[in-house]
Amino acid sequence: MMRLDVVTIFPEYLDPLRHALLGKAIEQGILSVGVHDLRDWAHDVHKSVDDTPYGGGPGMVMKPEVWGPALDDVAAGVAGVELESSLPHLEKPVDTVESSYEAGERDERPLLIVPTPAGKPFTQADAREWSHEEHIVFACGRYEGIDQRVIVDAERRYRVREVSIGDYVLIGGEVAVLVIAEAVVRLIPGVLGNRRSHEEDSFSDGLLEGPSYTKPRTWRGLDVPEVLFSGNHARVDRWRRDQALLRTQAVRPELLADVDLSPADRKVLGLE
Ligand code: 6GU
């Protein structure tokens, strides 16, 4: 069972987590999700969560006195009512976190993912690693950011990762959480049901996937490629590999640098 918690000022934005793909994982008992309103930890009547930046400049910065207790409570599993009581609870003073890790103990701290355009790019390799986590917490900030001391302090209770989902700017981290959660959860065994494996996904072999076809054989004057009716699996596999190679070369040529290319691959790509 994987536990996901999200802290946000827009809880309704995370409703899709409970629908369709991820909702099925929840029904299957593979996943549980908690969405928490950051304003529940605000101190004043106006429930303010941000303030003007030191040093000046545009926008607002999210307040540490609100984020700190929110992340403490969610790590401890005391936020909200639907959180399960069996969650790993960790409250180590900051000076013992490193020493217990050095002693070779398993690091029990949950993973804290902080979506930000200033983060490290999120990749399929991250999704694969994170699909084995027991507890992932997402901290959604507005794009001007969260006071950086919140991130530093959170290391006392979490393994923290600041990640970006691409080179563009969103208003807040909520949509990035939906993206990351879907990429991670679909890799948990049992979630995709029917699927043979993820070994043929785009990126698993470093290539983009080529085109797919289904019935009818001819549609609006367009034919399905003949090779797919040949019944020759080796020929079909070779054709699919060629299509993947050519699409990758056309659309994302930089990806080819990390792909093992056979002599046949190199020939298709016109590299010899
Ligand atoms: Cl993870 N967050 C925000 N706010 N903007 C982004 C992003 C994340 N990734 C790309 N742009």
Short mmCIF file of C-alpha atoms and ligand atoms in Angstrom, two decimals:
data_model
loop_
_atom_site.label_atom_id
_atom_site.label_comp_id
_atom_site.label_asym_id
_atom_site.label_seq_id
_atom_site.Cartn_x
_atom_site.Cartn_y
_atom_site.Cartn_z
CA MET A 1 0.00 0.00 0.00
CA MET A 2 1.38 3.38 -0.99
CA ARG A 3 0.33 6.54 0.84
CA LEU A 4 0.25 9.91 -0.94
CA ASP A 5 -0.38 13.19 0.90
CA VAL A 6 -0.69 16.56 -0.79
CA VAL A 7 -0.56 19.93 0.97
CA THR A 8 -2.02 22.76 -1.11
CA ILE A 9 -4.06 25.97 -0.95
CA PHE A 10 -6.28 24.52 -3.74
CA PRO A 11 -7.45 21.10 -2.47
CA GLU A 12 -10.18 20.86 -5.15
CA TYR A 13 -7.47 21.02 -7.83
CA LEU A 14 -6.37 17.56 -6.67
CA ASP A 15 -9.80 15.94 -7.13
CA PRO A 16 -8.58 14.10 -10.27
CA LEU A 17 -6.35 11.99 -7.98
CA ARG A 18 -9.51 10.23 -6.82
CA HIS A 19 -10.86 9.63 -10.33
CA ALA A 20 -10.24 7.12 -13.11
CA LEU A 21 -6.74 5.68 -13.09
CA LEU A 22 -5.69 6.57 -9.58
CA GLY A 23 -9.19 6.06 -8.20
CA LYS A 24 -9.00 2.46 -9.37
CA ALA A 25 -5.76 2.00 -7.44
CA ILE A 26 -7.49 3.39 -4.34
CA GLU A 27 -10.41 0.94 -4.78
CA GLN A 28 -7.94 -1.92 -5.24
CA GLY A 29 -6.37 -1.05 -1.88
CA ILE A 30 -3.02 -0.34 -3.57
CA LEU A 31 -3.08 3.38 -2.82
CA SER A 32 -4.49 5.82 -0.28
CA VAL A 33 -4.54 9.58 -0.74
CA GLY A 34 -4.90 12.52 1.64
CA VAL A 35 -5.32 16.09 0.43
CA HIS A 36 -4.73 18.81 3.04
CA ASP A 37 -5.59 22.51 2.93
CA LEU A 38 -2.51 24.51 3.92
CA ARG A 39 -4.81 27.21 5.37
CA ASP A 40 -5.73 24.77 8.16
CA TRP A 41 -2.28 25.63 9.58
CA ALA A 42 -2.61 29.42 9.17
CA HIS A 43 -2.53 31.40 12.42
CA ASP A 44 -4.66 34.49 11.75
CA VAL A 45 -8.33 35.09 10.97
CA HIS A 46 -7.45 35.87 7.36
CA LYS A 47 -5.70 32.49 7.05
CA SER A 48 -2.74 34.13 5.35
CA VAL A 49 -0.13 31.79 3.94
CA ASP A 50 2.22 34.22 2.20
CA ASP A 51 4.06 37.49 2.74
CA THR A 52 6.25 39.96 0.84
CA PRO A 53 9.77 38.85 -0.09
CA TYR A 54 12.81 40.08 1.86
CA GLY A 55 15.03 42.06 -0.50
CA GLY A 56 12.01 43.26 -2.45
CA GLY A 57 10.72 42.15 -5.83
CA PRO A 58 7.42 41.00 -7.27
CA GLY A 59 5.11 38.32 -5.93
CA MET A 60 4.73 36.75 -2.52
CA VAL A 61 6.62 34.05 -0.66
CA MET A 62 4.91 31.32 1.33
CA LYS A 63 5.39 31.59 5.09
CA PRO A 64 7.61 29.19 7.03
CA GLU A 65 5.48 29.33 10.21
CA VAL A 66 2.57 27.87 8.20
CA TRP A 67 4.45 25.30 6.10
CA GLY A 68 6.62 24.02 8.99
CA PRO A 69 3.79 22.71 11.20
CA ALA A 70 1.84 21.47 8.15
CA LEU A 71 4.76 19.28 7.04
CA ASP A 72 5.40 18.15 10.65
CA ASP A 73 1.81 16.98 11.03
CA VAL A 74 1.60 15.28 7.64
CA ALA A 75 4.91 13.44 8.24
CA ALA A 76 3.60 12.27 11.61
CA GLY A 77 0.26 11.24 10.11
CA VAL A 78 -1.81 13.47 12.40
CA ALA A 79 -3.30 15.69 9.68
CA GLY A 80 -6.91 15.11 8.68
CA VAL A 81 -9.15 12.18 9.56
CA GLU A 82 -8.72 9.74 6.69
CA LEU A 83 -5.03 9.15 7.36
CA GLU A 84 -4.29 5.59 8.46
CA SER A 85 -2.87 5.01 11.91
CA SER A 86 -0.33 2.41 10.78
CA LEU A 87 1.92 4.89 8.99
CA PRO A 88 5.61 4.94 9.85
CA HIS A 89 6.12 7.74 12.33
CA LEU A 90 9.45 9.45 12.61
CA GLU A 91 10.50 12.30 14.81
CA LYS A 92 14.24 12.37 14.94
CA PRO A 93 16.16 15.40 16.12
CA VAL A 94 18.15 16.84 13.22
CA ASP A 95 21.56 15.74 14.59
CA THR A 96 20.61 12.04 14.57
CA VAL A 97 19.29 11.87 11.02
CA GLU A 98 22.72 11.65 9.43
CA SER A 99 24.26 9.38 12.07
CA SER A 100 21.54 6.74 11.82
CA TYR A 101 21.90 6.84 8.06
CA GLU A 102 25.68 6.39 8.39
CA ALA A 103 25.06 3.42 10.72
CA GLY A 104 23.50 1.68 7.71
CA GLU A 105 19.93 1.77 8.99
CA ARG A 106 17.21 2.03 6.38
CA ASP A 107 16.23 5.69 5.99
CA GLU A 108 12.60 5.63 7.09
CA ARG A 109 11.95 9.28 6.36
CA PRO A 110 9.08 9.73 3.88
CA LEU A 111 9.83 11.33 0.53
CA LEU A 112 8.89 15.02 0.24
CA ILE A 113 8.45 16.21 -3.32
CA VAL A 114 8.41 19.96 -3.85
CA PRO A 115 7.31 20.88 -7.38
CA THR A 116 9.07 23.98 -8.64
CA PRO A 117 10.23 25.23 -12.03
CA ALA A 118 13.62 25.67 -10.32
CA GLY A 119 13.87 21.94 -9.55
CA LYS A 120 15.71 19.03 -11.11
CA PRO A 121 13.84 17.64 -14.15
CA PHE A 122 11.43 14.81 -13.24
CA THR A 123 12.14 11.69 -15.32
CA GLN A 124 10.83 8.18 -15.90
CA ALA A 125 13.78 6.94 -13.79
CA ASP A 126 12.43 8.98 -10.84
CA ALA A 127 8.96 7.55 -11.42
CA ARG A 128 10.39 4.01 -11.36
CA GLU A 129 12.29 4.62 -8.10
CA TRP A 130 9.43 6.39 -6.38
CA SER A 131 6.95 3.63 -7.30
CA HIS A 132 8.59 1.60 -4.45
CA GLU A 133 8.04 4.31 -1.78
CA GLU A 134 5.67 3.72 1.14
CA HIS A 135 4.85 7.37 1.81
CA ILE A 136 5.20 10.35 -0.53
CA VAL A 137 4.22 13.87 0.51
CA PHE A 138 3.83 16.67 -2.04
CA ALA A 139 4.18 20.32 -0.97
CA CYS A 140 2.48 22.59 -3.52
CA GLY A 141 3.76 26.13 -3.48
CA ARG A 142 2.96 29.05 -5.68
CA TYR A 143 5.62 29.65 -8.28
CA GLU A 144 7.31 32.56 -6.49
CA GLY A 145 8.10 29.85 -3.98
CA ILE A 146 8.16 28.74 -0.39
CA ASP A 147 10.60 30.31 2.11
CA GLN A 148 13.73 28.21 1.45
CA ARG A 149 14.21 27.50 5.17
CA VAL A 150 11.12 25.26 4.98
CA ILE A 151 12.98 23.03 2.50
CA VAL A 152 16.13 22.97 4.64
CA ASP A 153 14.18 22.22 7.83
CA ALA A 154 12.09 19.51 6.16
CA GLU A 155 15.27 17.40 5.70
CA ARG A 156 14.98 16.62 9.42
CA ARG A 157 11.86 14.55 8.77
CA TYR A 158 11.90 13.86 5.03
CA ARG A 159 14.11 12.96 2.10
CA VAL A 160 13.45 16.13 0.05
CA ARG A 161 13.40 16.43 -3.75
CA GLU A 162 12.71 19.73 -5.56
CA VAL A 163 11.54 18.77 -9.06
CA SER A 164 10.35 20.45 -12.26
CA ILE A 165 8.09 18.80 -14.86
CA GLY A 166 9.43 20.86 -17.75
CA ASP A 167 10.83 24.15 -18.95
CA TYR A 168 7.78 26.35 -18.59
CA VAL A 169 6.16 28.09 -15.63
CA LEU A 170 2.91 27.02 -13.97
CA ILE A 171 1.02 29.11 -11.41
CA GLY A 172 1.46 26.49 -8.71
CA GLY A 173 2.64 22.93 -8.15
CA GLU A 174 -0.79 21.27 -8.22
CA VAL A 175 -0.80 20.17 -11.86
CA ALA A 176 2.78 18.94 -11.48
CA VAL A 177 1.59 16.75 -8.58
CA LEU A 178 -1.08 15.20 -10.80
CA VAL A 179 1.56 14.50 -13.45
CA ILE A 180 4.09 13.00 -11.05
CA ALA A 181 1.51 10.98 -9.10
CA GLU A 182 0.13 9.42 -12.28
CA ALA A 183 3.59 8.58 -13.62
CA VAL A 184 4.53 6.94 -10.29
CA VAL A 185 1.30 5.13 -9.44
CA ARG A 186 0.90 3.44 -12.84
CA LEU A 187 4.23 1.67 -12.18
CA ILE A 188 3.03 0.05 -8.93
CA PRO A 189 2.47 -3.66 -9.67
CA GLY A 190 -1.23 -4.40 -10.13
CA VAL A 191 -2.32 -0.87 -11.01
CA LEU A 192 -2.27 -1.24 -14.76
CA GLY A 193 -4.05 -4.59 -14.58
CA ASN A 194 -3.83 -6.01 -18.03
CA ARG A 195 -0.44 -4.67 -19.09
CA ARG A 196 2.36 -7.16 -19.82
CA SER A 197 5.09 -4.91 -18.53
CA HIS A 198 6.41 -1.40 -18.69
CA GLU A 199 9.45 -2.52 -20.61
CA GLU A 200 8.02 -1.31 -23.90
CA ASP A 201 7.02 2.16 -22.71
CA SER A 202 8.53 5.19 -24.38
CA PHE A 203 11.75 5.97 -22.49
CA SER A 204 12.21 2.42 -21.18
CA ASP A 205 14.62 1.73 -24.03
CA GLY A 206 15.42 5.43 -24.41
CA LEU A 207 13.32 5.76 -27.58
CA LEU A 208 9.95 7.33 -28.29
CA GLU A 209 7.28 4.85 -29.30
CA GLY A 210 6.33 4.61 -32.95
CA PRO A 211 2.76 4.64 -34.34
CA SER A 212 0.00 2.14 -33.46
CA TYR A 213 -2.99 0.93 -35.50
CA THR A 214 -6.23 -1.00 -34.99
CA LYS A 215 -9.23 -2.00 -37.08
CA PRO A 216 -10.44 -1.17 -39.69
CA ARG A 217 -7.63 -2.06 -42.06
CA THR A 218 -8.59 0.85 -44.34
CA TRP A 219 -10.10 4.03 -42.92
CA ARG A 220 -10.85 7.23 -44.88
CA GLY A 221 -8.60 5.95 -47.64
CA LEU A 222 -5.68 5.37 -45.27
CA ASP A 223 -4.18 1.86 -45.02
CA VAL A 224 -2.54 0.23 -42.03
CA PRO A 225 1.10 -0.58 -42.95
CA GLU A 226 1.32 -3.99 -44.71
CA VAL A 227 4.07 -5.34 -42.49
CA LEU A 228 1.64 -5.56 -39.56
CA PHE A 229 -0.32 -8.29 -41.39
CA SER A 230 2.76 -10.33 -42.30
CA GLY A 231 2.50 -12.66 -39.30
CA ASN A 232 6.30 -12.45 -39.13
CA HIS A 233 7.00 -11.33 -35.55
CA ALA A 234 10.67 -10.65 -36.19
CA ARG A 235 9.78 -8.43 -39.14
CA VAL A 236 7.09 -6.62 -37.11
CA ASP A 237 9.52 -6.06 -34.22
CA ARG A 238 12.20 -4.75 -36.58
CA TRP A 239 9.68 -2.41 -38.22
CA ARG A 240 8.52 -1.10 -34.84
CA ARG A 241 12.13 -0.53 -33.80
CA ASP A 242 12.76 1.38 -37.05
CA GLN A 243 9.67 3.55 -36.50
CA ALA A 244 10.76 4.31 -32.93
CA LEU A 245 14.28 5.18 -34.07
CA LEU A 246 13.07 7.45 -36.90
CA ARG A 247 10.50 9.23 -34.72
CA THR A 248 13.10 9.81 -32.01
CA GLN A 249 15.59 11.14 -34.56
CA ALA A 250 12.97 13.51 -35.99
CA VAL A 251 11.45 14.75 -32.73
CA ARG A 252 14.04 14.28 -29.95
CA PRO A 253 17.41 13.61 -31.62
CA GLU A 254 19.30 14.36 -28.37
CA LEU A 255 17.81 11.19 -26.83
CA LEU A 256 19.75 9.00 -29.29
CA ALA A 257 23.02 9.81 -27.53
CA ASP A 258 21.95 7.51 -24.65
CA VAL A 259 20.67 4.63 -26.81
CA ASP A 260 22.62 1.47 -27.68
CA LEU A 261 22.45 1.41 -31.47
CA SER A 262 23.03 -1.85 -33.35
CA PRO A 263 24.50 -1.79 -36.87
CA ALA A 264 20.93 -2.27 -38.20
CA ASP A 265 19.75 0.70 -36.10
CA ARG A 266 22.56 2.89 -37.39
CA LYS A 267 21.73 1.95 -40.96
CA VAL A 268 18.04 2.91 -40.55
CA LEU A 269 19.09 6.27 -39.15
CA GLY A 270 21.50 6.88 -42.04
CA LEU A 271 24.47 7.05 -39.66
CA GLU A 272 26.77 4.95 -41.84
CL1 6GU B 1 6.99 21.32 -10.77
N1 6GU B 1 5.91 23.74 -10.64
C1 6GU B 1 5.60 24.92 -11.16
N2 6GU B 1 4.96 25.81 -10.41
N3 6GU B 1 5.89 25.27 -12.39
C2 6GU B 1 6.52 24.35 -13.11
C3 6GU B 1 6.88 23.11 -12.64
C4 6GU B 1 6.55 22.83 -11.37
N4 6GU B 1 7.51 22.43 -13.60
C5 6GU B 1 7.53 23.22 -14.63
N5 6GU B 1 6.94 24.40 -14.35
#
